[in-house]
GROMACS .gro file of C-alpha atoms in nm:
model
  281
    1MET     CA    1  -0.864   1.218   1.655
    2ASN     CA    2  -0.615   1.443   1.494
    3GLY     CA    3  -0.303   1.490   1.290
    4ARG     CA    4  -0.278   1.499   0.892
    5THR     CA    5  -0.158   1.183   0.716
    6ALA     CA    6  -0.011   1.241   0.398
    7ILE     CA    7  -0.155   0.955   0.100
    8SER     CA    8   0.055   0.882  -0.168
    9THR     CA    9  -0.103   0.836  -0.523
   10PRO     CA   10  -0.076   0.537  -0.729
   11SER     CA   11   0.198   0.477  -0.954
   12VAL     CA   12   0.324   0.114  -1.004
   13ALA     CA   13   0.178  -0.235  -1.017
   14PRO     CA   14   0.082  -0.356  -0.691
   15ARG     CA   15   0.377  -0.496  -0.516
   16THR     CA   16   0.212  -0.627  -0.199
   17GLY     CA   17  -0.101  -0.810  -0.128
   18ALA     CA   18  -0.410  -0.642  -0.056
   19ARG     CA   19  -0.369  -0.841   0.302
   20HIS     CA   20  -0.056  -0.660   0.390
   21ILE     CA   21  -0.200  -0.481   0.705
   22PRO     CA   22   0.006  -0.219   0.875
   23PRO     CA   23   0.149  -0.299   1.238
   24GLY     CA   24  -0.049  -0.129   1.518
   25THR     CA   25  -0.384   0.002   1.523
   26ALA     CA   26  -0.471  -0.141   1.211
   27THR     CA   27  -0.364  -0.516   1.278
   28ARG     CA   28  -0.600  -0.464   1.598
   29ILE     CA   29  -0.880  -0.325   1.426
   30ALA     CA   30  -0.837  -0.658   1.152
   31ALA     CA   31  -0.842  -0.874   1.481
   32ALA     CA   32  -1.128  -0.725   1.614
   33LEU     CA   33  -1.371  -0.727   1.312
   34GLY     CA   34  -1.243  -1.066   1.183
   35ASP     CA   35  -1.483  -1.195   0.881
   36ASP     CA   36  -1.687  -0.887   0.891
   37LEU     CA   37  -1.391  -0.652   0.731
   38ARG     CA   38  -1.304  -0.633   0.388
   39ILE     CA   39  -0.942  -0.570   0.305
   40ALA     CA   40  -0.805  -0.423  -0.044
   41ASP     CA   41  -0.547  -0.228  -0.174
   42LEU     CA   42  -0.584   0.162  -0.129
   43TYR     CA   43  -0.563   0.206  -0.522
   44ASP     CA   44  -0.772  -0.098  -0.667
   45ASP     CA   45  -1.130  -0.043  -0.755
   46LEU     CA   46  -1.263  -0.065  -0.400
   47GLY     CA   47  -1.024   0.189  -0.280
   48GLY     CA   48  -0.994   0.440  -0.544
   49PRO     CA   49  -1.349   0.597  -0.428
   50VAL     CA   50  -1.195   0.639  -0.078
   51TYR     CA   51  -0.856   0.750  -0.194
   52HIS     CA   52  -1.048   1.039  -0.390
   53LEU     CA   53  -1.241   1.148  -0.081
   54VAL     CA   54  -0.939   1.163   0.116
   55THR     CA   55  -0.707   1.389  -0.138
   56SER     CA   56  -0.967   1.609  -0.307
   57HIS     CA   57  -0.934   1.886  -0.095
   58ASP     CA   58  -0.577   1.878  -0.006
   59ARG     CA   59  -0.441   2.155  -0.144
   60SER     CA   60  -0.047   2.094  -0.024
   61GLU     CA   61   0.200   2.176  -0.321
   62ILE     CA   62  -0.024   2.322  -0.568
   63THR     CA   63   0.131   2.683  -0.520
   64GLU     CA   64   0.453   2.569  -0.542
   65VAL     CA   65   0.413   2.332  -0.845
   66LEU     CA   66   0.220   2.613  -1.028
   67THR     CA   67   0.478   2.869  -0.948
   68ALA     CA   68   0.759   2.651  -1.074
   69LEU     CA   69   0.584   2.551  -1.380
   70ARG     CA   70   0.508   2.923  -1.473
   71GLY     CA   71   0.614   3.026  -1.810
   72THR     CA   72   0.655   2.625  -1.931
   73GLY     CA   73   0.580   2.626  -2.294
   74GLY     CA   74   0.598   2.242  -2.345
   75PRO     CA   75   0.371   1.975  -2.237
   76VAL     CA   76   0.386   1.840  -1.899
   77LEU     CA   77   0.391   1.468  -1.792
   78GLU     CA   78   0.243   1.422  -1.454
   79LEU     CA   79   0.324   1.061  -1.300
   80ALA     CA   80   0.083   0.921  -1.070
   81CYS     CA   81  -0.170   1.168  -1.132
   82GLY     CA   82  -0.454   0.985  -0.921
   83SER     CA   83  -0.808   1.155  -0.962
   84GLY     CA   84  -0.650   1.511  -1.048
   85ARG     CA   85  -0.563   1.684  -0.746
   86LEU     CA   86  -0.246   1.862  -0.911
   87THR     CA   87  -0.385   1.790  -1.270
   88LEU     CA   88  -0.698   2.019  -1.258
   89PRO     CA   89  -0.493   2.312  -1.158
   90LEU     CA   90  -0.235   2.256  -1.412
   91LEU     CA   91  -0.525   2.238  -1.645
   92LEU     CA   92  -0.671   2.572  -1.520
   93ALA     CA   93  -0.352   2.748  -1.546
   94GLY     CA   94  -0.315   2.642  -1.933
   95HIS     CA   95  -0.072   2.342  -1.928
   96GLN     CA   96  -0.104   2.054  -2.173
   97VAL     CA   97  -0.093   1.756  -1.937
   98THR     CA   98  -0.028   1.387  -2.004
   99GLY     CA   99  -0.150   1.215  -1.694
  100VAL     CA  100  -0.038   0.853  -1.602
  101ASP     CA  101  -0.179   0.625  -1.343
  102THR     CA  102  -0.264   0.251  -1.285
  103SER     CA  103  -0.590   0.306  -1.145
  104ASP     CA  104  -0.923   0.295  -1.371
  105SER     CA  105  -1.154   0.402  -1.081
  106LEU     CA  106  -0.918   0.731  -1.040
  107LEU     CA  107  -0.873   0.804  -1.409
  108GLY     CA  108  -1.248   0.779  -1.446
  109GLU     CA  109  -1.306   1.023  -1.183
  110LEU     CA  110  -1.022   1.246  -1.320
  111THR     CA  111  -1.199   1.243  -1.661
  112ALA     CA  112  -1.505   1.317  -1.524
  113GLN     CA  113  -1.382   1.626  -1.328
  114VAL     CA  114  -1.249   1.757  -1.640
  115GLY     CA  115  -1.511   1.747  -1.837
  116ARG     CA  116  -1.693   1.955  -1.575
  117LEU     CA  117  -1.424   2.239  -1.557
  118PRO     CA  118  -1.525   2.597  -1.677
  119ALA     CA  119  -1.203   2.600  -1.856
  120HIS     CA  120  -1.249   2.635  -2.257
  121ARG     CA  121  -1.115   2.336  -2.417
  122ALA     CA  122  -0.944   2.209  -2.118
  123ALA     CA  123  -1.022   1.842  -2.186
  124ASP     CA  124  -0.847   1.906  -2.524
  125ARG     CA  125  -0.524   1.977  -2.328
  126LEU     CA  126  -0.540   1.632  -2.146
  127THR     CA  127  -0.408   1.312  -2.251
  128VAL     CA  128  -0.484   1.028  -1.991
  129LEU     CA  129  -0.273   0.700  -1.993
  130ARG     CA  130  -0.313   0.393  -1.796
  131GLU     CA  131   0.055   0.279  -1.730
  132ASP     CA  132   0.267   0.207  -1.480
  133MET     CA  133   0.503   0.500  -1.445
  134THR     CA  134   0.829   0.280  -1.393
  135ALA     CA  135   0.800   0.133  -1.725
  136LEU     CA  136   0.670   0.416  -1.951
  137ASP     CA  137   0.803   0.422  -2.286
  138LEU     CA  138   0.635   0.703  -2.456
  139ASP     CA  139   0.720   0.871  -2.790
  140THR     CA  140   0.655   1.221  -2.680
  141ARG     CA  141   0.933   1.407  -2.500
  142PHE     CA  142   0.795   1.666  -2.237
  143ALA     CA  143   0.898   2.024  -2.103
  144ALA     CA  144   0.839   1.919  -1.733
  145ALA     CA  145   0.735   1.608  -1.522
  146LEU     CA  146   0.580   1.602  -1.188
  147LEU     CA  147   0.557   1.347  -0.905
  148GLY     CA  148   0.351   1.478  -0.653
  149ILE     CA  149   0.382   1.435  -0.262
  150THR     CA  150   0.488   1.093  -0.144
  151THR     CA  151   0.461   0.896  -0.444
  152ILE     CA  152   0.852   0.859  -0.498
  153GLY     CA  153   0.780   0.606  -0.221
  154LEU     CA  154   0.588   0.361  -0.414
  155VAL     CA  155   0.926   0.274  -0.625
  156PRO     CA  156   1.126   0.048  -0.421
  157PRO     CA  157   1.466   0.186  -0.350
  158GLY     CA  158   1.654  -0.065  -0.585
  159GLU     CA  159   1.430   0.052  -0.866
  160ARG     CA  160   1.447   0.430  -0.798
  161PRO     CA  161   1.773   0.477  -1.042
  162GLY     CA  162   1.655   0.282  -1.344
  163PHE     CA  163   1.291   0.489  -1.292
  164LEU     CA  164   1.483   0.815  -1.265
  165ARG     CA  165   1.679   0.754  -1.571
  166ASN     CA  166   1.375   0.693  -1.782
  167VAL     CA  167   1.208   1.031  -1.617
  168HIS     CA  168   1.540   1.179  -1.756
  169ARG     CA  169   1.470   1.004  -2.106
  170HIS     CA  170   1.123   1.140  -2.138
  171LEU     CA  171   1.234   1.520  -2.079
  172LEU     CA  172   1.356   1.739  -2.369
  173PRO     CA  173   1.685   1.928  -2.291
  174GLY     CA  174   1.669   2.175  -2.017
  175GLY     CA  175   1.313   1.999  -1.902
  176ARG     CA  176   1.269   1.986  -1.531
  177PHE     CA  177   1.120   1.710  -1.298
  178LEU     CA  178   0.950   1.820  -0.970
  179VAL     CA  179   0.958   1.570  -0.706
  180THR     CA  180   0.781   1.638  -0.338
  181VAL     CA  181   0.947   1.467  -0.073
  182GLU     CA  182   0.764   1.337   0.248
  183THR     CA  183   0.929   1.390   0.600
  184PRO     CA  184   0.720   1.212   0.838
  185ARG     CA  185   0.571   1.396   1.144
  186VAL     CA  186   0.571   1.110   1.384
  187ARG     CA  187   0.868   0.932   1.526
  188PRO     CA  188   0.982   0.603   1.412
  189GLY     CA  189   0.736   0.309   1.557
  190GLU     CA  190   0.464   0.562   1.631
  191GLU     CA  191   0.145   0.628   1.481
  192GLU     CA  192  -0.087   0.930   1.352
  193ILE     CA  193  -0.447   0.910   1.324
  194HIS     CA  194  -0.691   1.143   1.179
  195THR     CA  195  -1.062   1.075   1.162
  196PHE     CA  196  -1.312   1.254   0.958
  197VAL     CA  197  -1.645   1.258   0.779
  198ALA     CA  198  -1.700   1.231   0.386
  199ASP     CA  199  -2.009   1.214   0.224
  200ASP     CA  200  -2.197   0.924   0.364
  201ALA     CA  201  -1.851   0.758   0.520
  202VAL     CA  202  -1.653   0.755   0.827
  203ILE     CA  203  -1.280   0.739   0.739
  204THR     CA  204  -1.025   0.678   0.986
  205LEU     CA  205  -0.653   0.717   0.851
  206ILE     CA  206  -0.345   0.546   1.059
  207SER     CA  207  -0.019   0.620   0.938
  208TYR     CA  208   0.261   0.406   1.122
  209VAL     CA  209   0.640   0.478   1.046
  210GLU     CA  210   0.887   0.206   1.067
  211PRO     CA  211   1.162   0.197   1.308
  212GLY     CA  212   1.456   0.348   1.111
  213LEU     CA  213   1.246   0.563   0.905
  214ALA     CA  214   1.267   0.314   0.641
  215ALA     CA  215   0.918   0.325   0.516
  216ARG     CA  216   0.579   0.428   0.622
  217HIS     CA  217   0.261   0.198   0.628
  218VAL     CA  218  -0.103   0.348   0.546
  219ALA     CA  219  -0.441   0.227   0.631
  220ALA     CA  220  -0.773   0.360   0.547
  221LEU     CA  221  -1.083   0.219   0.761
  222SER     CA  222  -1.392   0.347   0.572
  223VAL     CA  223  -1.727   0.276   0.739
  224ALA     CA  224  -1.998   0.391   0.477
  225ARG     CA  225  -2.374   0.364   0.522
  226GLY     CA  226  -2.517   0.054   0.385
  227ALA     CA  227  -2.187  -0.132   0.359
  228GLY     CA  228  -1.956  -0.307   0.588
  229PRO     CA  229  -1.629  -0.190   0.721
  230LEU     CA  230  -1.330  -0.156   0.427
  231LEU     CA  231  -0.988  -0.157   0.537
  232LEU     CA  232  -0.747  -0.015   0.257
  233THR     CA  233  -0.372  -0.051   0.287
  234SER     CA  234  -0.075   0.094   0.134
  235PHE     CA  235   0.307   0.119   0.166
  236VAL     CA  236   0.554   0.393   0.106
  237HIS     CA  237   0.943   0.392   0.118
  238LEU     CA  238   1.093   0.683   0.269
  239VAL     CA  239   1.353   0.882   0.085
  240THR     CA  240   1.544   1.221   0.220
  241PRO     CA  241   1.570   1.521   0.006
  242ASP     CA  242   1.960   1.474   0.000
  243ARG     CA  243   1.945   1.119  -0.106
  244LEU     CA  244   1.672   1.192  -0.359
  245SER     CA  245   1.910   1.471  -0.508
  246ALA     CA  246   2.203   1.259  -0.481
  247GLU     CA  247   2.047   1.006  -0.683
  248LEU     CA  248   1.886   1.223  -0.948
  249VAL     CA  249   2.242   1.344  -1.021
  250ALA     CA  250   2.344   1.004  -1.091
  251ALA     CA  251   2.074   0.957  -1.322
  252GLY     CA  252   2.206   1.270  -1.525
  253PHE     CA  253   1.995   1.534  -1.365
  254GLU     CA  254   2.147   1.901  -1.235
  255ILE     CA  255   1.987   2.002  -0.890
  256GLU     CA  256   1.793   2.341  -0.950
  257SER     CA  257   1.650   2.366  -0.621
  258VAL     CA  258   1.533   2.201  -0.300
  259SER     CA  259   1.280   2.421  -0.083
  260PRO     CA  260   1.027   2.338   0.188
  261VAL     CA  261   0.674   2.312   0.094
  262ARG     CA  262   0.422   2.557   0.274
  263ASP     CA  263   0.099   2.466   0.449
  264PRO     CA  264  -0.159   2.637   0.232
  265LEU     CA  265  -0.361   2.727   0.554
  266ALA     CA  266  -0.102   2.809   0.815
  267GLY     CA  267   0.150   2.984   0.561
  268THR     CA  268   0.425   2.782   0.724
  269ALA     CA  269   0.670   2.492   0.629
  270ASP     CA  270   0.462   2.132   0.643
  271GLY     CA  271   0.768   1.954   0.657
  272ASN     CA  272   0.761   1.825   0.307
  273THR     CA  273   1.017   1.935   0.065
  274LEU     CA  274   1.002   2.000  -0.333
  275VAL     CA  275   1.282   1.903  -0.510
  276ILE     CA  276   1.323   2.057  -0.856
  277ALA     CA  277   1.587   1.869  -1.109
  278ARG     CA  278   1.657   1.987  -1.460
  279ARG     CA  279   1.818   1.771  -1.749
  280PRO     CA  280   2.079   1.950  -1.910
  281SER     CA  281   2.043   2.161  -2.208
   0.00000   0.00000   0.00000
């Protein structure tokens, strides 16, 4: 099985139960394994370690983010920082970062990784907050805010306007907001499946796109040595770059650029889009 599946990062309090199983292959797996299968949310204590294994070697959008933030003089707010896929490169580039996430497991992994960084005093430039990014209320104002690939999809469409206004409020005048938007690479009603071996586990990622491109369902089946099968699920609302840009403008931002994200290995566009918006000075 092949094909790359983008996995979103935890950012908001769960809105669906752990037993919300995606249609298609994941549903058939659950039916076949029955009570032998454990089912959990991708971002809870069971899912966090698997999520980290899945994303830790993903280099997508890192170059674009570092380039866009080069020369940023103030603190950076990373929403849904997870285990640090973007946080670590930001710290190594010298940025002061506040990382926000809801997962204790992933924040613990982030803290451990930062402690191993070779950069002098990198840990002193990181503030970690266990918060729901949609309800954030901080005293600090930031020179930039960042939301990595697909994570905007964890915010329900009806809540996005308020969320975007809140990000705007947390930025300094002239501050920039970077959001990477996912474009599914499979047609509506189809699946993308990818299986790989990580440490002592075999992990199969299943991504199913709803008809109408309204949402993408994600499941990760983990079979680890000495443990029974574990099915982890997530749900992502899809939004186009044009729709998000319009919502950003309505929230008070100016659109600075909309550009493709390039595959770091192939050097070609990977189908995802980086939207950069600015709070007017």
